Amino acid sequence: MRWQIEQKKTSGPPGPLQTPARDPSFPLKASDFEAFHAGRESALHDLLGAHPCERGGEAGTRFAVWAPRARSVSVVGSFNAWDGTAHPMSPVGDAGVWERFLPGVGPGDLYKFQVGSGTDGAPDGPSLAVDKADPLGRAAELRPGTASRVASTAPYEWTDAAWVGARPERAAPDAPISIYEVHPGSWRRHADGSWLGYRALARELLPYAADLGFTHIELLPVMEHPYDGSWGYQTVGYFAPTSRYGPPDDFAHFVDEAHRLGLGVVLDWVPGHFGPDLHGLRTFDGAPLYEMGEEPRAVHPDWGTLAFDFSRPEVVSFLLSSARYWIERYHADGLRVDAVASMLHLDYSRDEGEWEPNELGGRENLGAIAFLRTLSEMVHDRFPGVLLFAEESSAWPGVTAPVDGGGLGFDFKWNMGWMNDTLRVLAAPPERRPRLHRHLTFSLHYAHTERHLLPLSHDEVVHLKRSLLEKMPGTDEEKFAGLRLLLGYMWTHPGAKLLFMGGEIGERREWNEDGALDWRLPDPSSNPAHRAHRGLRRWVRALNRLYGGEPALHALDHAPEGFEWLDVHDAKRSVLSYVRWRPEWEEGVIVVANFSATAWPGYRVALPEAGPYRVLLDSGDPEFGGKRACHSSGPRGGGLPPRASRLARRRSPAPGFPRTPAPGSDGGPLAARGQEQGRGRLAVGRQARLS
């Protein structure tokens, strides 16, 4: 069944309309495209593109493409020697669509559409013919080739029905979300430097991410793109998994295997702008069709890509159908929408005179706002439990608020402020951190205004920004302690988590899409200093397991009652202490993080309850590459039991340790661990309930 979006009524949000699916063995009619022209079509892939089928008992492929201003359109391909005169297409009424059935053409054949138009789109000018890849193509040839490839439309035999049925539970507001972000072409490579395919990634990458305790894996765009250096963000094929790693069914296998291992799959998706390549969407029928008017208005100044025209209903239908296709055809569990701020603001990265105000005289892109709201409604109505993530870097309000409440309807917004502030502090020399203390605490002023995700993404380890490990100041030992501190702070701070590949092993080099992670670093046979790298990976695994298993660290991630400062004001010593509460405040996890390079003998933190405490995690534990762990001891030992004051440099504190013992407390084991906060250490302790 093809699902369309009903036009929005003043009385309420849109709802689904069920219409019979089109059988490609029958010719198209102009009436098939009414929803498309109204911006309500979400299954355009059932109408346009290449569809293997039979007509009159003869096997072949039906081709259809939208090119309303074209003078002529032909199908060219490997089956007709790319001859533009061999197979001209016919217009479908006044729909602006061209169609042709070609017998004998089937899966695997390469093709393009040769679009004839007037020069520069002028209807009376001399004829100009350009070969274009299929905007609805389901497969493509490997770059540097630019042709589309006829792909089977037969359904993949999925084995993940139970997983899909349980999606709403995994996407509930109180569920843990921890994402491992991956660029498929550079996570690992074969010995000869070639890419791992989708099936090899399913065998190697997925068990690795599952073992580390991540709940999801996020792939940088796998939609077809010609330029490796764009990382997939200059998309050309919005319906085609890139052929770099194998055919479409191999990608389906990757997702199916991820679900079998308990991992959700989030896909990076780029509906704001597209690649400028001439064989793609650019001036598709001789003039701007998908893009936002003439250049330079359509060209994004930061990336050289072309901005989609959200005021055109057909573009909206195209993008809605792309989103639906990846969720429905490939069982994606979420879409991360790239560069949302650039979609929302007409003046994004543009100077005065380089943009035009909207019809109300403002800078907001009203078409993009309407599109994002419609996208949210479609995804959540049609696919319960599928998540939408907004990479939104501005202060736009209500990104994760419901559409019927005036919001955009996303499930999560990337917390770029937390990321920038926290990295600024951790990259600074410890002696400067007291002056930067407010940057560590500011995020809690707005943490619960949206449902946030805390990102340490690919963008933070490229373009001379250095790897996470190399951002940390000090000796090698101090760098590792600082990175463990950063990750521990992230995993105990409110918000879902995202870590880019390599951060878990202490990758030293900036990320390079042309290579692979340096897997020698944690390998005992290749690196004498492997212990710190392996310890860091154990730390990430331990954080994920504690985060996923302890409700205090995730159940109230997006509610202010789940977080309470114990001491937010100790800027002089660069120490933070706080509680993460379970629902109903039945139990909590105490966190103390020392961001200084100094041990603090006798350091105390006032706890919410008296009683003994035990350490859950300590970033200074030798298991994680540290030198000294927190050990429980008696209530007295020089006033307080020794915690980790004698640790090597750059460790982090232990769980909630009383600066002033709680009433009736004689400074039990956990309090003692606050006695001597090791430099750059973070420790986590669970609060014990009083009987």
XYZ file of C-alpha atoms in Angstrom:
691
model
C 0.000 0.000 0.000
C 1.251 3.461 -0.840
C 0.990 5.912 2.033
C 0.345 9.584 1.391
C 0.190 12.530 3.729
C -3.151 14.209 4.015
C -3.175 17.958 3.598
C -3.060 19.726 6.932
C -6.440 20.746 8.284
C -7.007 23.663 10.594
C -8.667 21.286 13.043
C -5.677 19.057 13.588
C -2.537 17.389 12.278
C -2.430 15.425 9.040
C -3.360 11.782 8.910
C -2.576 8.913 6.577
C -4.446 8.098 3.384
C -4.299 4.532 2.057
C -4.371 4.166 -1.720
C -3.749 1.091 -3.855
C -0.149 0.573 -4.918
C 0.511 1.103 -8.608
C 1.283 -2.006 -10.617
C 4.244 -1.094 -12.870
C 2.889 -3.410 -15.559
C 0.215 -0.778 -16.292
C 0.974 2.631 -17.853
C 1.058 5.648 -15.565
C -1.711 8.257 -15.573
C -1.538 11.950 -14.759
C -3.958 11.364 -11.884
C -1.336 9.155 -10.210
C 0.667 12.304 -9.484
C -1.926 14.484 -7.781
C -0.442 13.874 -4.326
C 3.066 14.367 -5.746
C 2.180 17.824 -7.056
C 0.508 18.680 -3.743
C 3.559 17.791 -1.639
C 1.735 14.849 -0.020
C 3.295 11.860 -1.763
C 5.544 9.669 0.386
C 5.915 6.717 -1.994
C 7.189 8.388 -5.124
C 9.547 5.446 -5.543
C 6.503 3.338 -6.463
C 5.789 5.673 -9.395
C 9.104 7.000 -10.695
C 12.441 5.333 -11.324
C 13.173 1.946 -12.884
C 10.740 -0.906 -12.131
C 11.360 -4.396 -13.519
C 7.987 -5.853 -14.534
C 6.071 -7.574 -17.306
C 3.836 -6.034 -19.941
C 1.922 -8.157 -22.373
C 3.752 -11.211 -21.126
C 7.163 -9.700 -21.895
C 9.713 -9.036 -19.141
C 11.363 -5.660 -19.060
C 11.612 -2.450 -17.059
C 9.340 0.559 -16.808
C 11.220 3.851 -16.610
C 9.639 7.097 -15.405
C 11.123 10.481 -14.533
C 9.879 13.952 -13.597
C 11.234 16.609 -15.971
C 8.412 19.138 -16.534
C 10.343 21.635 -18.681
C 12.197 19.124 -20.845
C 11.696 19.202 -24.588
C 12.427 15.499 -24.778
C 13.628 12.646 -22.593
C 15.165 9.334 -23.667
C 16.375 6.264 -21.813
C 20.023 5.558 -22.598
C 22.081 2.724 -21.231
C 24.241 -0.335 -21.681
C 21.359 -1.974 -23.566
C 21.281 0.597 -26.410
C 24.903 1.774 -26.599
C 23.872 5.010 -24.832
C 22.076 6.162 -27.952
C 19.690 9.021 -27.165
C 17.637 8.383 -30.285
C 16.943 4.701 -29.580
C 14.335 4.867 -26.805
C 12.515 8.197 -26.504
C 10.050 8.503 -23.634
C 6.459 9.768 -23.754
C 4.888 12.405 -21.508
C 2.268 11.262 -18.995
C -0.516 13.749 -19.636
C 0.268 17.107 -18.071
C 2.021 15.615 -15.030
C 5.482 16.690 -16.166
C 6.467 13.006 -16.064
C 7.978 10.932 -18.879
C 7.558 7.141 -19.191
C 8.859 4.235 -21.308
C 8.690 0.445 -20.973
C 11.732 -1.348 -22.389
C 11.447 -5.096 -22.937
C 14.514 -7.149 -22.202
C 16.000 -4.646 -19.764
C 16.360 -5.917 -16.212
C 18.299 -5.846 -12.936
C 21.967 -5.047 -13.365
C 21.596 -2.940 -16.516
C 23.078 0.558 -16.420
C 21.000 3.520 -17.542
C 20.524 7.280 -17.502
C 17.925 9.710 -18.722
C 19.004 11.927 -21.608
C 17.132 15.152 -20.931
C 16.735 17.574 -23.822
C 16.072 21.223 -23.025
C 16.674 24.716 -24.308
C 20.090 26.178 -23.525
C 20.085 27.441 -19.941
C 16.428 26.460 -19.734
C 15.335 28.933 -22.421
C 12.385 27.341 -24.267
C 13.282 28.950 -27.630
C 17.047 28.437 -27.394
C 19.037 25.778 -29.181
C 18.530 22.249 -27.929
C 20.814 20.901 -25.232
C 20.881 17.249 -24.152
C 22.414 16.123 -20.832
C 22.618 12.570 -19.499
C 21.259 12.442 -15.944
C 21.314 9.736 -13.296
C 17.881 8.662 -12.116
C 16.777 10.775 -9.107
C 14.757 7.741 -7.940
C 17.417 5.173 -8.855
C 17.670 2.323 -6.362
C 21.258 1.413 -7.250
C 24.222 3.001 -9.022
C 27.511 2.005 -10.565
C 30.723 2.493 -8.617
C 32.374 5.869 -8.985
C 33.899 7.267 -11.152
C 30.958 5.870 -13.130
C 27.807 7.946 -12.706
C 25.050 5.780 -14.198
C 22.095 4.357 -12.330
C 21.588 0.594 -12.251
C 18.290 -1.235 -12.586
C 17.672 -2.990 -9.254
C 15.221 -5.658 -8.278
C 12.163 -4.413 -6.420
C 11.556 -7.837 -4.843
C 11.401 -7.606 -1.037
C 14.356 -8.724 1.051
C 13.655 -11.714 3.306
C 13.927 -10.074 6.707
C 14.341 -11.950 9.981
C 13.851 -8.983 12.342
C 10.079 -8.907 12.877
C 10.487 -9.119 16.655
C 12.987 -6.254 16.640
C 10.756 -4.004 14.558
C 7.796 -4.808 16.788
C 9.763 -3.782 19.883
C 10.975 -0.468 18.449
C 8.583 1.709 20.477
C 9.931 0.266 23.727
C 13.538 0.937 22.696
C 12.648 4.464 21.648
C 10.741 5.323 24.838
C 11.788 8.547 26.596
C 13.261 6.570 29.495
C 15.300 4.204 27.295
C 19.103 4.453 27.048
C 20.483 5.687 23.710
C 24.210 5.252 23.103
C 25.398 5.552 19.498
C 28.631 4.470 17.825
C 29.103 6.733 14.789
C 30.904 5.112 11.865
C 32.161 5.938 8.410
C 31.868 2.527 6.728
C 34.798 3.052 4.376
C 37.388 3.912 7.007
C 36.516 1.961 10.146
C 38.671 -0.921 9.002
C 40.034 -1.993 5.628
C 41.370 -5.120 3.999
C 45.119 -5.659 3.987
C 45.324 -4.332 0.433
C 43.604 -1.095 1.452
C 40.254 -1.918 -0.155
C 36.950 -1.274 1.606
C 35.111 -3.796 3.695
C 31.759 -4.534 2.089
C 28.404 -4.427 3.839
C 28.625 -8.150 4.636
C 32.164 -7.912 5.977
C 31.115 -4.930 8.092
C 28.220 -7.009 9.389
C 30.703 -9.700 10.466
C 33.308 -7.396 12.012
C 31.876 -3.994 12.892
C 28.525 -5.027 14.324
C 29.787 -7.565 16.911
C 32.451 -5.061 17.925
C 29.906 -2.278 18.565
C 27.544 -4.667 20.336
C 30.325 -5.920 22.606
C 31.106 -2.336 23.604
C 27.528 -1.941 24.801
C 26.266 0.618 22.292
C 22.544 0.552 21.619
C 22.784 1.936 18.076
C 25.220 2.326 15.246
C 25.032 5.439 13.099
C 26.395 5.423 9.571
C 27.630 8.531 7.848
C 25.568 8.873 4.659
C 25.402 5.645 2.680
C 23.219 7.283 0.028
C 25.088 7.273 -3.275
C 27.593 10.088 -3.736
C 30.389 10.530 -6.280
C 33.013 12.262 -4.123
C 34.694 10.263 -1.356
C 35.881 13.434 0.349
C 32.302 14.577 0.946
C 31.858 11.613 3.363
C 28.446 11.131 1.754
C 27.103 14.588 2.540
C 27.031 15.574 -1.164
C 24.327 13.088 -2.006
C 23.236 12.348 -5.566
C 21.282 9.107 -5.109
C 18.614 9.628 -2.459
C 17.239 6.095 -2.898
C 20.434 4.114 -3.591
C 22.803 2.578 -1.033
C 26.301 3.409 -2.206
C 27.801 0.692 -4.395
C 31.186 1.161 -2.700
C 30.351 -1.583 -0.238
C 28.132 -3.893 -2.268
C 24.650 -4.261 -3.770
C 21.448 -3.082 -2.060
C 20.551 -6.494 -0.622
C 23.933 -6.619 1.101
C 23.043 -3.387 2.871
C 19.721 -4.911 3.919
C 21.674 -7.861 5.306
C 23.832 -5.439 7.325
C 20.752 -3.922 8.966
C 19.149 -7.321 9.531
C 22.310 -8.557 11.246
C 22.515 -5.423 13.389
C 19.008 -6.114 14.648
C 19.892 -9.732 15.368
C 22.753 -8.486 17.559
C 20.550 -5.978 19.369
C 21.764 -2.850 17.600
C 19.571 -0.185 16.078
C 20.736 1.452 12.840
C 20.607 5.230 12.400
C 21.312 6.661 8.950
C 22.749 10.087 8.308
C 20.390 11.721 5.805
C 20.853 15.038 4.019
C 17.563 16.680 2.948
C 18.846 20.239 3.182
C 21.216 20.302 0.228
C 22.511 18.016 -2.518
C 25.660 17.454 -4.538
C 26.428 19.940 -7.336
C 27.384 17.242 -9.856
C 25.981 17.824 -13.325
C 24.838 14.207 -13.706
C 22.682 14.569 -10.589
C 19.766 16.784 -9.567
C 21.380 20.059 -10.582
C 19.330 21.937 -13.245
C 17.736 18.590 -13.958
C 15.519 19.619 -16.870
C 17.694 22.486 -18.061
C 16.749 24.908 -15.291
C 16.566 24.829 -11.474
C 14.097 22.109 -10.535
C 15.129 20.664 -7.171
C 17.316 23.590 -6.088
C 16.261 26.897 -4.576
C 16.309 29.115 -7.662
C 19.213 30.272 -9.766
C 22.811 30.259 -8.668
C 24.293 31.773 -6.573
C 21.131 31.857 -4.458
C 20.927 28.073 -4.494
C 24.607 27.447 -3.749
C 25.445 26.884 -0.109
C 28.444 29.122 0.655
C 30.005 26.697 3.145
C 29.901 23.508 1.114
C 29.321 24.398 -2.523
C 26.214 22.230 -2.531
C 22.761 23.258 -3.723
C 19.916 23.966 -1.309
C 16.625 22.180 -1.919
C 13.617 24.319 -2.790
C 11.105 23.514 -0.049
C 8.535 25.832 -1.578
C 8.100 23.364 -4.435
C 5.610 20.616 -3.446
C 7.229 18.043 -5.711
C 10.564 18.488 -3.905
C 8.806 17.919 -0.595
C 7.244 14.709 -1.960
C 10.650 13.579 -3.242
C 12.298 14.015 0.160
C 9.431 12.515 2.146
C 9.580 9.484 -0.124
C 13.349 9.178 0.375
C 12.934 9.160 4.160
C 10.171 6.594 3.971
C 12.131 4.426 1.558
C 15.120 3.999 3.911
C 12.865 3.187 6.845
C 10.498 0.887 4.982
C 12.817 -0.796 2.498
C 15.908 -1.047 4.709
C 14.361 -1.077 8.211
C 16.364 1.917 9.413
C 15.642 2.676 13.076
C 16.376 6.367 12.820
C 17.423 9.225 10.586
C 19.900 11.881 11.619
C 18.921 14.993 9.670
C 22.048 16.903 8.737
C 22.519 20.684 8.897
C 19.042 21.552 10.148
C 20.086 25.099 11.039
C 20.982 25.732 7.392
C 17.488 24.583 6.422
C 15.666 26.750 8.940
C 17.451 30.037 8.238
C 17.425 31.720 4.836
C 20.451 33.797 5.868
C 22.529 30.872 7.131
C 26.187 31.697 6.325
C 24.999 34.425 3.945
C 25.690 38.145 4.031
C 23.124 40.849 3.499
C 22.025 40.895 -0.116
C 22.760 37.183 -0.593
C 19.346 36.017 0.579
C 15.724 37.030 0.200
C 13.314 37.406 3.150
C 10.299 35.161 3.344
C 6.791 36.342 2.508
C 6.437 37.718 6.029
C 9.683 39.654 5.807
C 11.604 37.292 8.103
C 14.708 35.130 7.830
C 12.950 31.826 8.521
C 12.600 29.300 5.701
C 8.875 28.673 6.012
C 8.913 25.865 3.475
C 11.658 24.021 5.344
C 9.799 24.396 8.640
C 6.650 22.928 7.097
C 8.654 20.103 5.533
C 10.357 19.125 8.787
C 7.050 19.083 10.621
C 5.458 16.949 7.925
C 8.457 14.627 7.988
C 8.143 14.189 11.754
C 4.445 13.452 11.527
C 4.880 10.972 8.702
C 7.693 9.051 10.396
C 6.064 8.885 13.814
C 2.590 8.049 12.493
C 3.746 5.436 10.007
C 6.738 3.950 11.833
C 6.312 3.946 15.637
C 9.644 3.815 17.413
C 11.735 5.183 14.535
C 13.774 8.130 15.810
C 14.589 11.466 14.207
C 17.763 13.282 15.252
C 18.335 16.946 14.391
C 21.861 18.222 13.936
C 20.706 21.734 14.797
C 23.318 24.224 15.932
C 21.252 27.357 16.516
C 18.963 28.380 19.361
C 15.813 27.505 17.410
C 13.125 26.749 20.003
C 11.060 23.587 20.116
C 13.166 21.327 17.922
C 11.995 18.314 19.915
C 8.611 19.747 20.887
C 5.601 18.034 19.266
C 4.278 19.460 16.034
C 0.834 20.068 17.512
C 2.569 22.182 20.161
C 4.342 24.323 17.607
C 7.596 22.334 17.541
C 9.462 20.545 14.770
C 8.728 17.101 16.190
C 12.250 15.618 16.351
C 13.071 13.032 18.991
C 16.551 14.406 19.740
C 18.546 17.554 19.118
C 22.322 17.445 19.019
C 23.657 19.435 21.974
C 26.390 21.351 20.170
C 26.713 23.811 23.044
C 27.656 21.069 25.510
C 30.175 19.666 23.055
C 31.862 22.993 22.313
C 31.994 24.117 25.937
C 33.225 20.807 27.309
C 35.949 20.369 24.699
C 37.061 23.936 25.300
C 37.620 23.175 28.975
C 39.238 19.772 28.508
C 41.604 21.089 25.830
C 42.758 23.920 28.088
C 45.739 23.564 30.442
C 44.481 22.595 33.911
C 45.687 25.852 35.449
C 43.262 27.765 33.194
C 40.244 25.624 33.995
C 39.106 27.508 37.129
C 38.433 30.501 34.861
C 36.507 28.234 32.474
C 34.465 26.478 35.147
C 31.201 28.087 34.029
C 31.550 26.391 30.633
C 31.245 23.027 32.354
C 28.092 23.981 34.203
C 26.282 26.170 31.676
C 24.787 23.209 29.801
C 22.580 22.370 32.776
C 20.801 25.702 32.374
C 19.245 24.447 29.139
C 19.781 20.676 29.250
C 16.083 19.936 29.678
C 14.646 22.524 27.296
C 14.976 19.895 24.547
C 15.622 16.171 24.389
C 19.351 16.354 23.791
C 22.011 14.056 22.428
C 25.614 14.702 23.453
C 27.812 14.350 20.344
C 31.524 13.670 20.075
C 31.197 13.210 16.343
C 33.369 13.000 13.238
C 33.253 16.784 12.904
C 35.372 17.154 16.048
C 38.319 15.082 14.816
C 38.989 16.532 11.333
C 40.301 19.713 9.697
C 43.221 20.223 12.085
C 41.031 19.850 15.191
C 43.087 16.814 16.273
C 41.805 13.524 17.632
C 40.038 13.439 20.990
C 43.141 12.036 22.655
C 45.461 14.636 21.167
C 43.159 17.474 22.219
C 44.029 16.660 25.829
C 47.018 18.574 27.243
C 49.937 17.094 29.108
C 51.952 13.908 28.989
C 50.662 10.773 27.348
C 49.488 9.477 30.689
C 47.669 12.733 31.353
C 46.077 12.691 27.892
C 44.516 9.296 28.527
C 43.352 10.358 31.976
C 41.807 13.474 30.445
C 40.007 11.497 27.757
C 38.639 9.037 30.318
C 37.459 12.037 32.325
C 35.760 13.540 29.261
C 33.952 10.307 28.409
C 32.958 9.702 32.012
C 31.527 13.199 32.267
C 29.648 12.696 29.012
C 28.137 9.360 30.020
C 26.927 10.749 33.354
C 25.643 14.064 31.981
C 21.955 14.192 30.997
C 21.370 13.315 27.346
C 21.767 10.484 24.873
C 25.345 9.691 23.807
C 27.204 9.582 20.479
C 30.874 8.716 20.013
C 32.677 8.638 16.681
C 34.726 5.565 15.869
C 38.276 5.668 17.172
C 37.413 7.672 20.258
C 37.083 4.417 22.181
C 40.659 3.282 21.450
C 42.431 6.619 21.778
C 43.105 7.110 18.070
C 46.016 9.502 17.791
C 45.562 10.696 14.227
C 42.828 12.896 12.872
C 40.182 10.945 11.013
C 40.955 10.407 7.330
C 38.298 8.909 5.066
C 41.028 7.537 2.796
C 42.474 5.260 5.454
C 41.373 3.209 8.438
C 41.606 3.463 12.192
C 44.986 2.501 13.598
C 44.076 -0.888 15.012
C 47.696 -1.469 16.023
C 47.173 0.871 18.985
C 45.231 -1.595 21.196
C 47.045 -4.636 19.764
C 49.559 -6.141 22.244
C 51.535 -7.677 19.385
C 51.977 -4.339 17.617
C 52.155 -1.705 20.319
C 54.129 -1.921 23.570
C 51.950 0.904 24.916
C 48.726 -0.941 24.155
C 47.498 -1.021 27.762
C 46.310 2.584 27.796
C 44.412 2.119 24.534
C 42.849 -1.163 25.621
C 42.027 0.313 29.001
C 40.236 3.222 27.355
C 38.133 0.793 25.359
C 37.265 -1.098 28.538
C 36.248 2.226 30.078
C 33.814 2.896 27.228
C 32.416 -0.622 27.553
C 31.993 -0.209 31.309
C 30.338 3.195 30.894
C 27.896 1.814 28.339
C 26.988 -1.130 30.514
C 26.467 1.013 33.578
C 24.526 3.592 31.578
C 22.273 0.943 30.046
C 21.751 -1.018 33.245
C 21.373 1.758 35.793
C 18.062 3.661 35.424
C 19.475 6.645 37.295
C 21.736 7.353 34.329
C 19.077 7.249 31.620
C 15.478 6.995 32.831
C 15.268 10.728 33.612
C 17.801 11.899 31.041
C 15.318 14.431 29.708
C 13.646 15.505 32.934
C 15.107 18.058 35.364
C 14.211 15.956 38.398
C 16.785 13.384 37.276
C 19.744 15.679 38.007
C 20.866 17.505 41.138
C 24.056 19.382 41.837
C 25.909 18.541 45.016
C 28.530 21.232 44.496
C 28.583 23.345 41.361
C 30.666 26.208 42.766
C 34.084 24.686 43.371
C 35.725 26.473 40.467
C 38.924 27.050 42.408
C 39.632 23.332 42.481
C 37.828 22.525 39.195
C 35.647 19.873 40.793
C 32.018 19.077 39.993
C 29.778 16.790 42.012
C 26.208 15.813 41.265
C 23.543 13.144 41.636
C 21.708 11.340 38.858
C 18.409 10.151 40.300
C 16.196 7.215 39.488
C 12.475 7.889 39.027
C 10.778 8.802 42.285
C 14.227 9.512 43.744
C 14.394 5.985 45.106
C 18.123 5.709 44.450
C 20.794 7.767 42.814
C 24.265 7.674 41.372
C 26.775 10.124 42.834
C 29.376 11.545 40.469
C 32.432 13.591 41.374
C 34.656 14.840 38.572
C 37.960 16.540 39.219
C 39.007 18.540 36.164
C 42.186 19.842 37.805
C 45.713 18.451 37.709
C 45.923 18.462 41.512
C 45.064 15.915 44.148
C 42.911 17.351 46.951
C 43.621 15.658 50.283
C 40.620 15.578 52.559
C 38.197 16.681 49.828
C 34.599 16.248 50.936
C 31.206 16.506 49.293
C 27.910 16.695 51.152
C 25.790 13.678 50.253
C 22.001 13.570 50.191
C 21.924 10.587 52.559
C 24.141 9.108 55.193
C 25.344 5.532 55.005
C 27.955 3.394 53.285
C 28.635 3.806 49.595
C 30.383 1.563 47.096
C 32.247 2.515 43.988
C 30.724 1.509 40.685
C 33.371 2.907 38.353
C 36.586 4.807 38.761
C 38.409 6.184 35.749
C 41.701 5.766 37.574
C 41.289 2.016 37.931
C 44.215 0.092 36.366
C 41.654 -1.926 34.426
C 40.963 1.236 32.444
C 44.568 2.302 32.098
C 44.856 4.244 35.343
C 47.324 3.822 38.155
C 45.232 3.688 41.274
C 41.653 2.625 41.948
C 39.207 3.610 44.640
C 39.173 0.962 47.343
C 36.684 0.708 50.144
C 38.068 0.758 53.628
C 37.002 1.426 57.142
C 35.339 4.586 58.351
C 38.550 6.006 59.661
C 42.014 6.163 58.189
C 43.663 9.447 58.791
C 40.194 10.950 59.295
C 38.789 9.505 56.063
C 39.717 6.289 54.317
C 42.174 6.778 51.499
C 40.476 7.317 48.165
C 42.913 7.913 45.318
C 44.903 10.910 46.382
C 48.119 9.264 45.447
C 47.068 8.549 41.891
C 49.206 9.530 38.981
C 48.406 12.764 37.277
C 45.160 13.468 35.506
C 42.744 11.094 37.106
C 39.287 11.961 38.225
C 37.491 11.959 41.526
C 35.403 9.310 43.076
C 31.656 9.123 43.585
C 29.871 11.581 45.757
C 32.184 12.257 48.584
C 31.155 14.529 51.392
C 32.758 17.817 51.792
C 30.602 17.890 54.906
C 29.521 14.406 55.996
C 25.811 13.804 55.875
C 24.032 13.869 59.230
C 24.847 10.804 61.237
C 27.657 9.778 58.921
C 31.148 9.067 60.146
C 32.531 9.351 56.654
C 31.958 5.838 55.263
C 33.694 4.213 52.357
C 32.354 6.466 49.617
C 32.986 9.596 51.619
C 36.517 8.416 52.059
C 36.957 8.158 48.351
C 36.458 11.878 48.157
C 39.309 12.401 50.529
C 42.020 12.694 47.914
C 40.721 13.388 44.451
C 43.328 12.310 41.940
C 44.140 14.689 39.159
C 41.762 14.503 36.223
C 39.824 11.605 37.658
C 36.201 10.739 37.580
C 34.595 8.154 39.778
C 31.016 7.032 40.055
C 29.368 5.670 43.146
C 25.883 4.421 43.810
C 24.034 5.880 46.734
C 22.876 3.304 49.232
C 19.406 3.613 50.694
C 19.047 3.912 54.417
C 17.078 1.164 56.079
